[in-house]
């Protein structure tokens, strides 16, 4: 799906990126406090550190700002995952590392993640499918990594369980942002990563044993392990 273009009258790409980054930070704070519909573009401009006239040099509508917020989150998460998650290694350790890195990104961007899920419904019909497609692509990165673990013999999972495990990883990472008001009272991010990763693997670890050479092999099928 083609990237939705947000028009700017300024031609300097570095300046456009700088101003839009300022805009995103200011808008996220306001959207958390007031919500998208109650926030004005004048307030966004003030929170961003420039005038309303300058704001309209980089966007055309308030919805453009929300789109930029959502797009920025997905770009940063996707970039980090592509950098840190080796989708072809096919080991449980690489999967664990990828999960940990993803959860840490959510921790770093928890305000943005919260705003995205609160306000993404306000995106127009042409912008929403693009944003949702990017989420599916990130789930797909985990799905590919899990599938490689199956191919190398480290996991024994049918296709439907591969898909749901990938979605579980994605949602449980974001739960750190949704439920932070209570989770942070009980856990650090590192505690949360360990607990959630252990739970993710708990349902499948019975199907794997380590032999004397340190290579994983299937001990029972997934169908047997769920009986």
C-alpha atoms as one frame of an Amber mdcrd trajectory, in Angstrom:
protein
   0.000   0.000   0.000   1.371   3.390  -0.986   2.488   5.688   1.830   0.016
   8.504   2.458   1.710  11.781   1.604   1.460  14.701   4.025   2.100  17.832
   2.001   4.423  20.626   3.150   5.160  23.963   1.505   8.743  23.872   2.851
  11.149  22.033   0.543  14.051  21.462   2.967  13.552  17.802   3.968  15.754
  18.047   7.060  13.795  21.050   8.316  10.512  19.311   7.562  11.607  16.302
   9.631  12.809  18.509  12.500   9.587  20.541  12.648   7.392  17.472  12.362
   9.292  15.727  15.150   8.623  18.779  17.340   4.997  18.689  16.266   4.635
  15.000  17.134   6.037  15.478  20.650   3.786  18.455  21.325   0.711  16.742
  19.885   1.228  13.511  21.871   1.197  15.423  25.153  -1.982  17.272  24.188
  -3.769  14.212  22.826  -3.138  12.353  26.102  -4.428  15.298  28.131  -7.385
  16.387  26.002  -7.930  13.863  23.234  -7.623  14.449  19.499 -10.984  16.142
  18.905 -10.664  18.647  21.775  -7.130  19.687  20.824  -6.785  22.630  18.423
  -4.081  23.176  15.843  -3.214  26.431  17.625  -2.514  24.462  20.797  -0.397
  21.987  18.845   1.615  24.858  17.354   2.203  26.397  20.790   3.232  23.052
  22.311   5.587  22.524  19.364   7.302  25.877  19.895   6.196  27.784  16.812
   3.307  29.830  15.421   0.106  28.570  13.835   1.339  29.999  10.531   4.527
  27.956  10.739   2.504  24.857  11.629   0.560  25.083   8.375   3.793  25.164
   6.391   4.313  21.517   7.383   0.771  20.095   7.478  -2.630  20.854   5.966
  -5.044  19.501   8.594  -5.077  18.418  12.241  -5.570  14.851  11.051  -2.178
  15.113   9.329  -0.619  15.499  12.777  -2.317  12.353  14.095  -1.248  10.459
  10.996   2.349  11.590  11.517   2.191  10.433  15.159   0.968   6.966  14.151
   3.385   6.683  11.250   6.321   7.732  13.422   5.583   5.015  15.983   5.430
   2.267  13.393   8.539   3.510  11.593  10.604   3.599  14.785   9.408   0.229
  16.069   9.894  -1.383  12.659  13.365   0.144  12.252  14.450  -1.118  15.687
  13.071  -4.597  15.061  14.786  -4.850  11.685  18.048  -3.782  13.312  17.925
  -6.050  16.358  15.800  -9.035  15.333  17.514 -11.548  13.078  14.533 -13.150
  11.319  16.637 -15.891   9.721  18.641 -17.147  12.694  15.899 -19.546  13.779
  16.908 -19.907  17.435  14.864 -19.463  20.587  17.540 -17.126  21.919  17.197
 -14.797  18.927  13.421 -14.800  19.388  13.790 -13.952  23.072  16.156 -11.091
  22.244  13.749  -9.764  19.617  10.864  -9.834  22.086  12.940  -8.006  24.713
  14.009  -5.309  22.237  10.433  -4.783  21.096   9.145  -4.440  24.674  11.868
  -1.870  25.397  10.863   0.178  22.350   7.278   0.224  23.611   8.577   1.377
  27.000  10.503   4.217  25.365   7.489   5.251  23.258   4.678   4.433  25.667
   2.971   7.835  25.360   2.922   7.569  21.572   1.607   3.993  21.683  -1.176
   5.041  24.054  -2.209   7.967  21.849  -2.172   5.833  18.724  -4.619   3.314
  20.143  -6.838   5.953  21.710  -7.095   8.106  18.614  -6.353   5.969  15.550
 -10.112   5.690  14.976 -10.051   9.396  14.097  -7.951   8.795  10.988  -9.676
   9.112   7.626 -10.662   6.099   5.531  -7.654   6.573   3.252  -5.123   6.850
   6.107  -6.391   4.134   8.457  -5.746   1.095   6.189  -2.132   2.202   5.659
  -1.474   2.531   9.392  -3.107  -0.822  10.178  -1.133  -2.499   7.408   2.111
  -1.352   9.040   1.046  -3.049  12.266   0.400  -6.312  10.437   3.851  -6.040
   8.845   5.461  -5.801  12.292   3.497  -8.809  13.538   4.743 -10.546  10.403
   8.353  -9.980  11.460   7.755 -12.008  14.610   5.779 -14.593  12.679   8.701
 -15.094  10.300  11.133 -15.473  13.208   8.875 -18.062  14.894   8.468 -19.939
  11.617  12.253 -20.123  11.244  12.438 -21.671  14.731   9.964 -24.302  13.531
  12.013 -24.926  10.391  15.216 -25.386  12.415  13.465 -27.795  14.796  13.585
 -25.575  17.884   9.801 -25.247  18.009   6.979 -27.572  17.045   3.974 -25.416
  16.176   1.236 -25.630  13.525   0.552 -22.551  11.372  -2.397 -21.284  13.399
  -0.295 -21.288  16.568   2.581 -19.516  14.836   0.237 -16.709  13.839  -1.429
 -16.326  17.228   1.928 -16.400  19.031   3.171 -13.537  16.848   0.050 -11.510
  17.662   0.421 -12.314  21.372   3.975 -10.983  21.383   2.871  -7.774  19.696
  -0.094  -7.127  21.999   1.669  -8.085  25.229   4.428  -5.640  24.415   1.899
  -2.863  23.969   0.082  -3.829  27.171   2.994  -2.226  29.012   1.709   1.122
  27.679  -2.012   0.388  28.150  -1.711  -0.853  31.733   1.282   1.154  32.872
  -0.759   2.878  35.602  -0.810  -0.399  37.540   1.983  -2.545  36.049   4.703
  -0.029  36.973   3.708  -0.315  40.621   4.642  -3.983  40.553   7.329  -4.460
  37.899  10.255  -2.781  36.217  10.359  -3.072  32.416  13.013  -5.771  32.756
  10.841  -7.725  35.222   7.924  -7.395  32.821   9.993  -8.626  29.881  11.134
 -11.701  31.797   7.674 -12.587  33.105   5.917 -12.133  29.780   8.598 -13.992
  27.838   8.445 -16.889  30.294   4.656 -17.023  29.902   4.904 -16.894  26.112
   7.230 -19.882  26.077   5.529 -21.802  28.868   2.839 -23.162  26.583   5.316
 -24.561  24.071   8.334 -25.581  26.126   6.890 -29.046  26.810   7.299 -29.820
  23.117  11.040 -29.192  23.184  13.953 -30.890  24.886  17.645 -30.205  24.720
  19.833 -33.161  23.831  23.351 -33.698  25.085  24.875 -31.700  22.235  22.736
 -28.672  23.085  20.501 -29.048  20.059  16.731 -28.770  20.499  14.492 -31.566
  19.275  10.773 -32.239  19.407   9.711 -34.480  22.304   5.937 -34.384  21.819
   3.737 -32.780  19.229   1.844 -29.562  19.903  -1.408 -31.487  19.650  -0.247
 -33.866  22.415   1.019 -31.041  24.612  -2.418 -29.418  24.682  -4.271 -32.542
  25.823
